[in-house]
mmCIF file of C-alpha atoms in Angstrom:
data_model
loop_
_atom_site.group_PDB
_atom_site.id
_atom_site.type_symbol
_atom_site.label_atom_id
_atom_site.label_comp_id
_atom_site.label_asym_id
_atom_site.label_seq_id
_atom_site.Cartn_x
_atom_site.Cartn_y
_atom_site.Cartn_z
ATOM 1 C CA UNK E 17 72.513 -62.800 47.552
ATOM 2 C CA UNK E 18 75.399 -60.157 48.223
ATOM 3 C CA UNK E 19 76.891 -60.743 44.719
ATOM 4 C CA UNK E 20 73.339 -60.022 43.086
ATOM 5 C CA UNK E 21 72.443 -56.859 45.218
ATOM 6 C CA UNK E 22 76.217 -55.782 44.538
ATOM 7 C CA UNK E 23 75.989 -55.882 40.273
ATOM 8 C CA UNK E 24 76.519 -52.657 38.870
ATOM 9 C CA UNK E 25 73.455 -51.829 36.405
ATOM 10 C CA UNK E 26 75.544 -51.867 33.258
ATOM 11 C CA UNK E 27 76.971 -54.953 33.705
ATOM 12 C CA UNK E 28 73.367 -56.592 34.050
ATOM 13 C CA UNK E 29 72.312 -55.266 30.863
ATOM 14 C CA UNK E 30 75.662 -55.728 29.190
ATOM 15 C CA UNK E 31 75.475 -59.784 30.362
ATOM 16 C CA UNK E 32 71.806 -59.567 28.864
ATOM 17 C CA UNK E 33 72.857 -59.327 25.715
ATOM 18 C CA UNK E 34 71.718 -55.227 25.480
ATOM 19 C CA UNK E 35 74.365 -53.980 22.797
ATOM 20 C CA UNK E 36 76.402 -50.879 23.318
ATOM 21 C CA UNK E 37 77.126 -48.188 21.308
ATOM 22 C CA UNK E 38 80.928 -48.940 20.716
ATOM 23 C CA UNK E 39 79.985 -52.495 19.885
ATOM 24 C CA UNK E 40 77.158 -51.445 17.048
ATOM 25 C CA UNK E 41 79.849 -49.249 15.321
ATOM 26 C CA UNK E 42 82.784 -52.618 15.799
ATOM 27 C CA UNK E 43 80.186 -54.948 14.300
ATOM 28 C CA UNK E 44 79.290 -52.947 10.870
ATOM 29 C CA UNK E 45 81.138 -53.863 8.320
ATOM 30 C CA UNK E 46 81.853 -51.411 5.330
ATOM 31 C CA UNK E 47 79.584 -52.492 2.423
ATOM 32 C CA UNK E 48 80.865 -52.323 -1.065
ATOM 33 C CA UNK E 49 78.330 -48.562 -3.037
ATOM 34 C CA UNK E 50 75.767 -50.778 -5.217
ATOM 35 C CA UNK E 51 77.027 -48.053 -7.493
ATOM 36 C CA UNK E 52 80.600 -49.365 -8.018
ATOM 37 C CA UNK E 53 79.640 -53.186 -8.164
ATOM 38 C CA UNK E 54 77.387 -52.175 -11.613
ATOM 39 C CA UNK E 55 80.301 -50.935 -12.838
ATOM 40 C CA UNK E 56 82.300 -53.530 -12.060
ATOM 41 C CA UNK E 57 80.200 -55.653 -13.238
ATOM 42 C CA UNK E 58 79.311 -53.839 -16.513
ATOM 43 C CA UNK E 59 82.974 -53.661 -17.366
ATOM 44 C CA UNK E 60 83.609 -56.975 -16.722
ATOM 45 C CA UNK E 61 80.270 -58.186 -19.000
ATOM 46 C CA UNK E 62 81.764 -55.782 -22.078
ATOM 47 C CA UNK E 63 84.957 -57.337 -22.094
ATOM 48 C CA UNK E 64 83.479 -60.568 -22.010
ATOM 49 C CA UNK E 65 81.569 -59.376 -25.406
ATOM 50 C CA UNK E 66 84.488 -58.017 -27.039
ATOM 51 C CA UNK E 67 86.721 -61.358 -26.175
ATOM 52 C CA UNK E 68 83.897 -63.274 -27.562
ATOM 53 C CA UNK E 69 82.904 -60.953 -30.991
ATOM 54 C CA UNK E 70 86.668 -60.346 -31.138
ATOM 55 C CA UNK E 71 86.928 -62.926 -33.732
ATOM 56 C CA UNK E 72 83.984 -62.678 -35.803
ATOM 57 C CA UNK E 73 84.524 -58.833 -36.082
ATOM 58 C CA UNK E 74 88.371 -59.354 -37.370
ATOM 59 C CA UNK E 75 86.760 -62.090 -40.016
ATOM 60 C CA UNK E 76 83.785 -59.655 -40.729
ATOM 61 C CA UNK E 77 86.411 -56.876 -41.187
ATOM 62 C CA UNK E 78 88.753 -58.622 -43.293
ATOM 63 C CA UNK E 79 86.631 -60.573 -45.475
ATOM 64 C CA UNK E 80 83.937 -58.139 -45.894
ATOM 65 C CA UNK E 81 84.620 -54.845 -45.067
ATOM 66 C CA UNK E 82 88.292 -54.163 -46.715
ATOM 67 C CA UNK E 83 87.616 -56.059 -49.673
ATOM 68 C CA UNK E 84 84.218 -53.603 -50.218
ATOM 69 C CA UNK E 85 87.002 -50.699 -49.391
ATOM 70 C CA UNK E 86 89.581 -52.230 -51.748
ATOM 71 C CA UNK E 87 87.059 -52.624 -54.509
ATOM 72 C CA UNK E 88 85.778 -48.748 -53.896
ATOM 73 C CA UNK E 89 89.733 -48.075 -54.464
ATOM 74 C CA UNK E 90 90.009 -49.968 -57.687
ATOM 75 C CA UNK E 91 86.776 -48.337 -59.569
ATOM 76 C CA UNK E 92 88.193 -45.193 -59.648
ATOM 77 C CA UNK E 93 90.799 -46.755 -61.878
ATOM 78 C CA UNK E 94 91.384 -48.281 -65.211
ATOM 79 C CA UNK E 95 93.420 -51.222 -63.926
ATOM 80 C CA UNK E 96 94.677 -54.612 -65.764
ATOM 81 C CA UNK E 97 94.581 -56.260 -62.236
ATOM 82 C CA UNK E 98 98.421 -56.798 -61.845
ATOM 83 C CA UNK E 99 101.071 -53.933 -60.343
ATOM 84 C CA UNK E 100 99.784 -50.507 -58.541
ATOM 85 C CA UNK E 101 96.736 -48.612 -60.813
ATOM 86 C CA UNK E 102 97.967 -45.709 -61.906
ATOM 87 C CA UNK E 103 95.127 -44.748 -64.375
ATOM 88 C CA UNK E 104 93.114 -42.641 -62.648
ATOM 89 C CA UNK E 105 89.424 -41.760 -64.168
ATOM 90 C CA UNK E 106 87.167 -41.294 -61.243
ATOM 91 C CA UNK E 107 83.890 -41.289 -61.415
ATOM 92 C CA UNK E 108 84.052 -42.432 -64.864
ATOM 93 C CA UNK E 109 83.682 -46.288 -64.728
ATOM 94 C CA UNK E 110 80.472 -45.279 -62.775
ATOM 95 C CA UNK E 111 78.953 -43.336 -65.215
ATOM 96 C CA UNK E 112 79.564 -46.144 -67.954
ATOM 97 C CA UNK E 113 77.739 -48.921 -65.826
ATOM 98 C CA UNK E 114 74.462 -46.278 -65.226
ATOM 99 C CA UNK E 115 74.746 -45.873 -69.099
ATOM 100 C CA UNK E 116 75.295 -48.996 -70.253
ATOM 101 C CA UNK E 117 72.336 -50.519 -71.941
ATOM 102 C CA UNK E 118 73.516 -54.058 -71.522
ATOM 103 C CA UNK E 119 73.848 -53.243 -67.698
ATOM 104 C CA UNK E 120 70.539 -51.823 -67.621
ATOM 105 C CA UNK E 121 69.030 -54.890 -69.443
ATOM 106 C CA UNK E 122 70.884 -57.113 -66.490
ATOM 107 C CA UNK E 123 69.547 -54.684 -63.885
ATOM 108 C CA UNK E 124 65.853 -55.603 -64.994
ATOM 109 C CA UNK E 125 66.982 -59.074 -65.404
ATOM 110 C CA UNK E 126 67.221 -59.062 -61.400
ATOM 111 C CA UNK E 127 64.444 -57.027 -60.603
ATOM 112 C CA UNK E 128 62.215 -59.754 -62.976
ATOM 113 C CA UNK E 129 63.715 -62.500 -61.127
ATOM 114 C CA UNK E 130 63.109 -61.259 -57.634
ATOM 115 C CA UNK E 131 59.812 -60.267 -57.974
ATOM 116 C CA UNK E 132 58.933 -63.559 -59.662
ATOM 117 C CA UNK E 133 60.336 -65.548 -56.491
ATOM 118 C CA UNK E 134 58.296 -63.500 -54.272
ATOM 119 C CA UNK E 135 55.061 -64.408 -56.324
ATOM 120 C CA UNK E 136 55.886 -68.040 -56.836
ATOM 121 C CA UNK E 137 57.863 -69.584 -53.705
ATOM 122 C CA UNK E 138 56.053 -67.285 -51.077
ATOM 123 C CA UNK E 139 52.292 -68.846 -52.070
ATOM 124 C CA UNK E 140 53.885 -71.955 -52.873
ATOM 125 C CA UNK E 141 55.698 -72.313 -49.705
ATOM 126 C CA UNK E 142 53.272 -71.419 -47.392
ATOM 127 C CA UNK E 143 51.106 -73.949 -48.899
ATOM 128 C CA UNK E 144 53.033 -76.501 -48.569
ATOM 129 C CA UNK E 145 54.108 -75.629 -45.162
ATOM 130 C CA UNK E 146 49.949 -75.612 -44.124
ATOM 131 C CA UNK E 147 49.943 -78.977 -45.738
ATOM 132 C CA UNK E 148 53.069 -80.471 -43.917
ATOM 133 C CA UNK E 149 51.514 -78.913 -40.938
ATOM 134 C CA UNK E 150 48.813 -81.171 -40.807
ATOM 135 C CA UNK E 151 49.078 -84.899 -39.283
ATOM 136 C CA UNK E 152 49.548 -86.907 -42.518
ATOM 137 C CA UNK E 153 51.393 -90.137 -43.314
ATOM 138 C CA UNK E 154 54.706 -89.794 -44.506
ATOM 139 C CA UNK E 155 54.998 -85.730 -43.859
ATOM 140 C CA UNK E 156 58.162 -86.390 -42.725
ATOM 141 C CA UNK E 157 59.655 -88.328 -45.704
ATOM 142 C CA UNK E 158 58.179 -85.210 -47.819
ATOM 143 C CA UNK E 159 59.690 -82.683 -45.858
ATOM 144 C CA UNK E 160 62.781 -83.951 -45.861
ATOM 145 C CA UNK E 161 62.823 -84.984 -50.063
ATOM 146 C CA UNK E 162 61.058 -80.868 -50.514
ATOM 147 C CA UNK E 163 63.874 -79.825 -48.412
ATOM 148 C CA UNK E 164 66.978 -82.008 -50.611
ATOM 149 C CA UNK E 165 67.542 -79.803 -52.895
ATOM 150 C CA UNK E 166 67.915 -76.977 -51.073
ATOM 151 C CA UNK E 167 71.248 -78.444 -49.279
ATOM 152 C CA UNK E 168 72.879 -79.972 -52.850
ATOM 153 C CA UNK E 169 75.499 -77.604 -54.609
ATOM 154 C CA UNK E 170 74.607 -75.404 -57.101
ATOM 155 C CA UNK E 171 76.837 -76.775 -59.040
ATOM 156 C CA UNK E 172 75.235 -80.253 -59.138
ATOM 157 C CA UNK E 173 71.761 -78.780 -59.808
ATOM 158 C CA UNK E 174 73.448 -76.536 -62.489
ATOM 159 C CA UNK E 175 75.202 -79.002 -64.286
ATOM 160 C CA UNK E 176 72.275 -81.447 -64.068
ATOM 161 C CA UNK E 177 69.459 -79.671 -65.218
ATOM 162 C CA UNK E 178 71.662 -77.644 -68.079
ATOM 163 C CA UNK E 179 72.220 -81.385 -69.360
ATOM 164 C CA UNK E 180 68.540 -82.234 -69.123
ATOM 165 C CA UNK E 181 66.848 -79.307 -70.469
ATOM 166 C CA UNK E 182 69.327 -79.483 -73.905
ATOM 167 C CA UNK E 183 67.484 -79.577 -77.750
ATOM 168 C CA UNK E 184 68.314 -83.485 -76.788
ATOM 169 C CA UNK E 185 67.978 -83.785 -73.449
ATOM 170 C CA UNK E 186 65.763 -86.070 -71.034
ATOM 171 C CA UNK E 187 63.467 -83.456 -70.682
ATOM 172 C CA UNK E 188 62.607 -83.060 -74.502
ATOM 173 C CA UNK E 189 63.064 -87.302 -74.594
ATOM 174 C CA UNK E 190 60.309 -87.834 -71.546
ATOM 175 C CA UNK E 191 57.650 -85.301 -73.346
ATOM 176 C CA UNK E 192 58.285 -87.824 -76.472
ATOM 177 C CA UNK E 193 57.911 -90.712 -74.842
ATOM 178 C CA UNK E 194 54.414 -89.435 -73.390
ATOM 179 C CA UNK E 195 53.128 -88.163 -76.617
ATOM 180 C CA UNK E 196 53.550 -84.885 -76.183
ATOM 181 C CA UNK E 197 56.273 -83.845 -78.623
ATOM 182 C CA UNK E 198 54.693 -80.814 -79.731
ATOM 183 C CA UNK E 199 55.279 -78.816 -76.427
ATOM 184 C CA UNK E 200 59.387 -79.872 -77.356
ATOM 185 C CA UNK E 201 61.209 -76.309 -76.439
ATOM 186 C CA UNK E 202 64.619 -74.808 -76.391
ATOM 187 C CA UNK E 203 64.196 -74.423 -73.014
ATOM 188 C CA UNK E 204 67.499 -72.739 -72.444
ATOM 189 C CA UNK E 205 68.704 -70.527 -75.821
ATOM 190 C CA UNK E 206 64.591 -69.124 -76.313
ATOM 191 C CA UNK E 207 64.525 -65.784 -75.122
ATOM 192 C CA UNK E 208 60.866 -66.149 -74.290
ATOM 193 C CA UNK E 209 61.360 -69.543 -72.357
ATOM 194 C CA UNK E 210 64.737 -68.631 -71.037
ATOM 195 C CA UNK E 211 63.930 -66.531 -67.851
ATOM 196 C CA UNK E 212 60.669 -68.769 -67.087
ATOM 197 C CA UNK E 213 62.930 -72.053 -67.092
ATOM 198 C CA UNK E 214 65.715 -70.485 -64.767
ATOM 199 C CA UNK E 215 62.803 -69.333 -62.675
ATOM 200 C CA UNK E 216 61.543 -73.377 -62.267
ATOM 201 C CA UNK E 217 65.221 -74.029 -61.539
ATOM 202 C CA UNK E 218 65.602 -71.451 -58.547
ATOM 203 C CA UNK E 219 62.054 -72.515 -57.635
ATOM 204 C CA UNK E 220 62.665 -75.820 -57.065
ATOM 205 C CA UNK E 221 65.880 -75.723 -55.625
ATOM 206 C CA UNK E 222 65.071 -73.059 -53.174
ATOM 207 C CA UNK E 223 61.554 -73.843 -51.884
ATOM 208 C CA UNK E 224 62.618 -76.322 -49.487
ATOM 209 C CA UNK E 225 64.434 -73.236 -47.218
ATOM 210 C CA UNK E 226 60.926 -71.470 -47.492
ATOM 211 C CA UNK E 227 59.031 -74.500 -46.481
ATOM 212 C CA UNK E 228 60.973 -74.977 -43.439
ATOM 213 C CA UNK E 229 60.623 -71.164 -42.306
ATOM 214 C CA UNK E 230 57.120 -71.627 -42.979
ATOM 215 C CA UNK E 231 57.172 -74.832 -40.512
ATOM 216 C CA UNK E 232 58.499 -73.262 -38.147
ATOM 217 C CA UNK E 233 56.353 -70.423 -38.193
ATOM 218 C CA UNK E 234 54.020 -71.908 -38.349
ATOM 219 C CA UNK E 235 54.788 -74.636 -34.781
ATOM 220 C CA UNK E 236 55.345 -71.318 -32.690
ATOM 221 C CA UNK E 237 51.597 -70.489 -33.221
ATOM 222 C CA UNK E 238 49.845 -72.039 -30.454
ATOM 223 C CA UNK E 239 46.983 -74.327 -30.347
ATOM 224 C CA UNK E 240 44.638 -72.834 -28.473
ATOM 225 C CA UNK E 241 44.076 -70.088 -31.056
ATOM 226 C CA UNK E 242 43.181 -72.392 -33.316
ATOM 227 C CA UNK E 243 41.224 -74.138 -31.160
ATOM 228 C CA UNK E 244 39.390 -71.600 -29.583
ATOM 229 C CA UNK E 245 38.415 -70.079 -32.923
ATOM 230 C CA UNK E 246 37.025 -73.580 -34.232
ATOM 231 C CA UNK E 247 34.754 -73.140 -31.265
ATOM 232 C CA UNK E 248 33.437 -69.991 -32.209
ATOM 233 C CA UNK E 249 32.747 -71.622 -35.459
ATOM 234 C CA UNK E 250 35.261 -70.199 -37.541
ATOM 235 C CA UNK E 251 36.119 -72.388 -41.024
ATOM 236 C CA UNK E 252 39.056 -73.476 -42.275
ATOM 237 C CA UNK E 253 40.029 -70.799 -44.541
ATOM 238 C CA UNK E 254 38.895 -67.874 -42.066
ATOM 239 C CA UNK E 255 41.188 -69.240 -39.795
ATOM 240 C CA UNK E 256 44.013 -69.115 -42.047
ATOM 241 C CA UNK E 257 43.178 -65.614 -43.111
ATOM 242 C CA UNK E 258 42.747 -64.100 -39.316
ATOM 243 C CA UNK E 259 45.475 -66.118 -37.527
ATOM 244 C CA UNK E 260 47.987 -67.947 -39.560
ATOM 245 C CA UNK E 261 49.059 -65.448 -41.863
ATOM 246 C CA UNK E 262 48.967 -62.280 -39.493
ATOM 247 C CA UNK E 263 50.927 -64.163 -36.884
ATOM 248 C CA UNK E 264 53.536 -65.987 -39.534
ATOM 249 C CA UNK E 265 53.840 -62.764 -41.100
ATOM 250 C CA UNK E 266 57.026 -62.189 -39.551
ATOM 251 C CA UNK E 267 58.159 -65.359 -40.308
ATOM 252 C CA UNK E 268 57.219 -64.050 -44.506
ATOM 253 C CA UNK E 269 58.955 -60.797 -44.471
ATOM 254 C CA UNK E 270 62.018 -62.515 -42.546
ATOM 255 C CA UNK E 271 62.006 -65.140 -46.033
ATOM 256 C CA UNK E 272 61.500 -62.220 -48.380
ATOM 257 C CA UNK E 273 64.238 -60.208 -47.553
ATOM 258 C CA UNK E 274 66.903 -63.121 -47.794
ATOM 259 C CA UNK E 275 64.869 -64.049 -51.233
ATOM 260 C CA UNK E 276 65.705 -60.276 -52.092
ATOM 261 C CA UNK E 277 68.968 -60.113 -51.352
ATOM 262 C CA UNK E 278 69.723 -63.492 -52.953
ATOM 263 C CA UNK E 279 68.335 -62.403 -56.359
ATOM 264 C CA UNK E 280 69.863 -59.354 -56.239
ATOM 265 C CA UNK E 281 73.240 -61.414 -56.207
ATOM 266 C CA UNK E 282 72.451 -64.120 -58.179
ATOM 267 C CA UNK E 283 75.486 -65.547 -60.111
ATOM 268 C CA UNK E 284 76.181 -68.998 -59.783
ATOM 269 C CA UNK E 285 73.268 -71.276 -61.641
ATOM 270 C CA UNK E 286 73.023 -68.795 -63.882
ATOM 271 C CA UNK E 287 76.593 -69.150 -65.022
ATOM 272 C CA UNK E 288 76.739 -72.648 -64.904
ATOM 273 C CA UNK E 289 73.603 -73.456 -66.809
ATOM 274 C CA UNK E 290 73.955 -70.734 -69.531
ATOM 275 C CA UNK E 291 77.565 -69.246 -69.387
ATOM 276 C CA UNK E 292 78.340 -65.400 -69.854
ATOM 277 C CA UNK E 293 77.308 -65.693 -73.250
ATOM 278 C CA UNK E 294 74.391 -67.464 -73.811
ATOM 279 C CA UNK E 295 72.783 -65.944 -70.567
ATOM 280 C CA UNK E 296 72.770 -62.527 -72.164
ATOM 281 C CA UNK E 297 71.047 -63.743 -75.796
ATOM 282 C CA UNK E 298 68.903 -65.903 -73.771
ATOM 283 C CA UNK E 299 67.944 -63.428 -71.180
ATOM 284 C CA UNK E 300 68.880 -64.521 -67.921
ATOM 285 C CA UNK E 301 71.652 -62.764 -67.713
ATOM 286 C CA UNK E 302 72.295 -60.936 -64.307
ATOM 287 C CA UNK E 303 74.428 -57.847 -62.697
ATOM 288 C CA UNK E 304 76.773 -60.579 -60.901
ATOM 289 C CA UNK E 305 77.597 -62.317 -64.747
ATOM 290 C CA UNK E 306 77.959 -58.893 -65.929
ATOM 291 C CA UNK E 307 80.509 -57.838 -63.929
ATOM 292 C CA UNK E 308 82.426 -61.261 -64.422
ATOM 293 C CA UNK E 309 82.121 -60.476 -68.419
ATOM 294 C CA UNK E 310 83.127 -56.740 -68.431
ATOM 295 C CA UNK E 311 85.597 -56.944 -66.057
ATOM 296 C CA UNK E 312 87.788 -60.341 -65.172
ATOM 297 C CA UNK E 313 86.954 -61.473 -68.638
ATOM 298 C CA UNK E 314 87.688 -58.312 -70.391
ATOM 299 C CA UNK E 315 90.860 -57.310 -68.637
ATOM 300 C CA UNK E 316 89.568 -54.230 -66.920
ATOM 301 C CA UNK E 317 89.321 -54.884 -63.411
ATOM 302 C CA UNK E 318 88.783 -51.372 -62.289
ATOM 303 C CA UNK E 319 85.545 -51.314 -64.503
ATOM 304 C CA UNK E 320 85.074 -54.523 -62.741
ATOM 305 C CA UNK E 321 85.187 -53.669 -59.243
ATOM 306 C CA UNK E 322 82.811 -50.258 -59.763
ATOM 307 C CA UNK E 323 80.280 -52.984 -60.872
ATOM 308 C CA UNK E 324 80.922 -54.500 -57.467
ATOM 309 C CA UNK E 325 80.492 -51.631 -55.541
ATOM 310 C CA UNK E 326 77.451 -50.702 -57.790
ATOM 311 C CA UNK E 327 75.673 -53.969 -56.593
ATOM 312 C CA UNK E 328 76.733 -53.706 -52.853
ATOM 313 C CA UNK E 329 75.169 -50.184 -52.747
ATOM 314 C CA UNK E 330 71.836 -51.306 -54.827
ATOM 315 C CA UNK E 331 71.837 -54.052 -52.269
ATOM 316 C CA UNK E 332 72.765 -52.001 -49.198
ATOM 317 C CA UNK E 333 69.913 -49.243 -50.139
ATOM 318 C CA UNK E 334 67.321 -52.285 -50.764
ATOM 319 C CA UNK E 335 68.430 -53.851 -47.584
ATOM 320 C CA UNK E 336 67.981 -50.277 -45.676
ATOM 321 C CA UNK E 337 64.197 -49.488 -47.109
ATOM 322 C CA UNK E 338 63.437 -53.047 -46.275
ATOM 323 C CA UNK E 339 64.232 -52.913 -43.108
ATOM 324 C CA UNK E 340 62.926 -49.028 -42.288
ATOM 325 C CA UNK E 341 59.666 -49.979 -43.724
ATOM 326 C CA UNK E 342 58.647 -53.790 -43.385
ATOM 327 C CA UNK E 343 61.263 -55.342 -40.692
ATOM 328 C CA UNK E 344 61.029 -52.560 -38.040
ATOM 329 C CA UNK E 345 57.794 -53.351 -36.194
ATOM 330 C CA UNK E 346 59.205 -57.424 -36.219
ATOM 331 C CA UNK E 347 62.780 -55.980 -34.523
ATOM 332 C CA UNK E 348 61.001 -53.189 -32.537
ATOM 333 C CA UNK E 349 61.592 -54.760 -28.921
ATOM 334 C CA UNK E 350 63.836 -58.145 -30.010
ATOM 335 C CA UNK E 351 66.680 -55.869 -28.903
ATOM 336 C CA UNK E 352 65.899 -54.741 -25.459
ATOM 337 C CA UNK E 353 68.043 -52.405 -22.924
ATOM 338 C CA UNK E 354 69.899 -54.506 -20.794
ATOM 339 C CA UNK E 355 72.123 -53.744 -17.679
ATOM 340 C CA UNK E 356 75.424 -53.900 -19.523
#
């Protein structure tokens, strides 16, 4: 009883567990500003990118970039290709390629084919893709035979084609055999047939890429649109018109671009099939075999590399109005501000 009546007040509350002020101030512990932890950790996420992109951006740089550079070097000369160019003529290889006819006839040459392979693979892909989209037997054996060519080397499907569509090729031979010898072409020398048979070629061995866009497209849509339209009674058609194509129309302009792009550079089936030479009587001929014939072939690299450079900027400034005009509203928001 004495010890009870005899504890000092303070020492009650202190074995109560009341805290004191000296003890508040021991038990906080300095925490780290938010402040400098986001920048810690922002610094530490950017050198993680540039350790990462390191690589691809010394690749990008060497590969692309300086030989673009180097080539802008060597069209302001008349250069052989061997020792330092010393011939300087400026701007002068430039103004030959603008006023070359024969470049100006390749120039349409590209513009023909890429418009063409927006009019025929687009419709025809997205087509097939609505068909292949539907639960039928065997879709998978077709979409993997549509989709074949697409992966075999264009120098297969050039060298197999150029030896069926010859004066006496299998081609010519199978219309024969069926009776129909009168519709027997020169499928590849004919100016008139020329750009229309290299247009089947591209056709069919680049549709399969489409396709598969289309597909898959065309599986990020979901269901219940559909659905819920086909409820409201809308047909077939009407919903293909109001749904599909609005919502794959990313999906299109994506495909169209790299169809641009690729017929603006076009070189390789076009050379193999029909050569430097026959290409430009036949009229296929393109800016990429035009700068192989007036400049490796001819000796004059310099002239050779100003077609280069001519081509990157006609596909740079495509590229640019592309993208300001069709692509923005599909990348508008795919890039989004992030902590870093």
């Amino acid at each position: 009883m004495s010890n009870t009546l005899g504890t000092d007040p303070a020492d009650s509350r202190q074995s109560q567990g009341t805290p004191r002020v000296g003890d508040a101030a021991e038990s906080a512990s300095p925490a780290p500003p938010r402040a400098a932890a986001r920048r810690r950790s922002r610094a530490k996420t950017r050198l993680e990118i540039a350790a990462l992109s390191a690589p691809a951006l010394v690749l990008f740089l060497t590969f692309v970039i300086f030989p673009v550079v180097l080539a802008a070097y060597y069209g302001f000369y008349r250069w052989k290709g061997y020792g330092e160019p010393t011939d300087w003529v400026g701007l002068n290889n430039y103004k030959l390629i603008l006023g070359d006819p024969a470049f100006q006839d390749v120039l349409q040459h590209n513009g023909l084919i890429l418009v063409l392979s927006l009019l025929i693979q687009g419709p025809l892909a997205i087509a097939l893709a609505l068909l292949l989209n539907q639960r039928i037997r065997g879709r998978s054996v077709i979409r993997v035979l549509i989709f074949v060519p697409y992966i075999i080397s264009e120098v297969i499907v050039g060298t197999g084609w150029s030896l069926m569509l010859q004066s006496n090729g299998a081609v010519n031979d199978l219309l024969r055999q069926i009776g129909l010898g009168a519709l027997e072409a020169d499928w590849l020398s004919d100016p008139d047939l020329a750009l229309w048979t290299l247009m089947a070629i591209i056709s069919w061995k680049y549709i399969g890429f489409a396709v598969i866009l289309m597909l898959a497209g065309l599986q990020s849509i979901p269901d219940e649109l559909f659905e819920a339209a086909q409820i409201d009674g809308a047909s077939y058609w009407q919903i293909q018109r109001r749904i599909t194509l609005p919502l794959l129309g990313p999906t299109i302009r994506i495909w169209a671009f790299l169809s641009i792009i690729g017929s603006l550079q076009l070189f390789d089936l076009v050379y193999i099939i029909w050569g430097q030479y026959v290409s430009g009587t036949a009229g296929t001929s393109t800016m990429a075999i035009y700068m192989l014939a007036q400049g490796r072939n001819a000796g004059n690299y310099g002239y050779g590399s100003a077609v280069a450079v001519v081509m990157f900027l006609i596909s740079l400034i495509v590229a640019l109005i592309y993208q300001r005009f069709l692509l923005r509203r599909d990348l508008r928001g795919a890039v989004t501000e992030g902590t870093v």
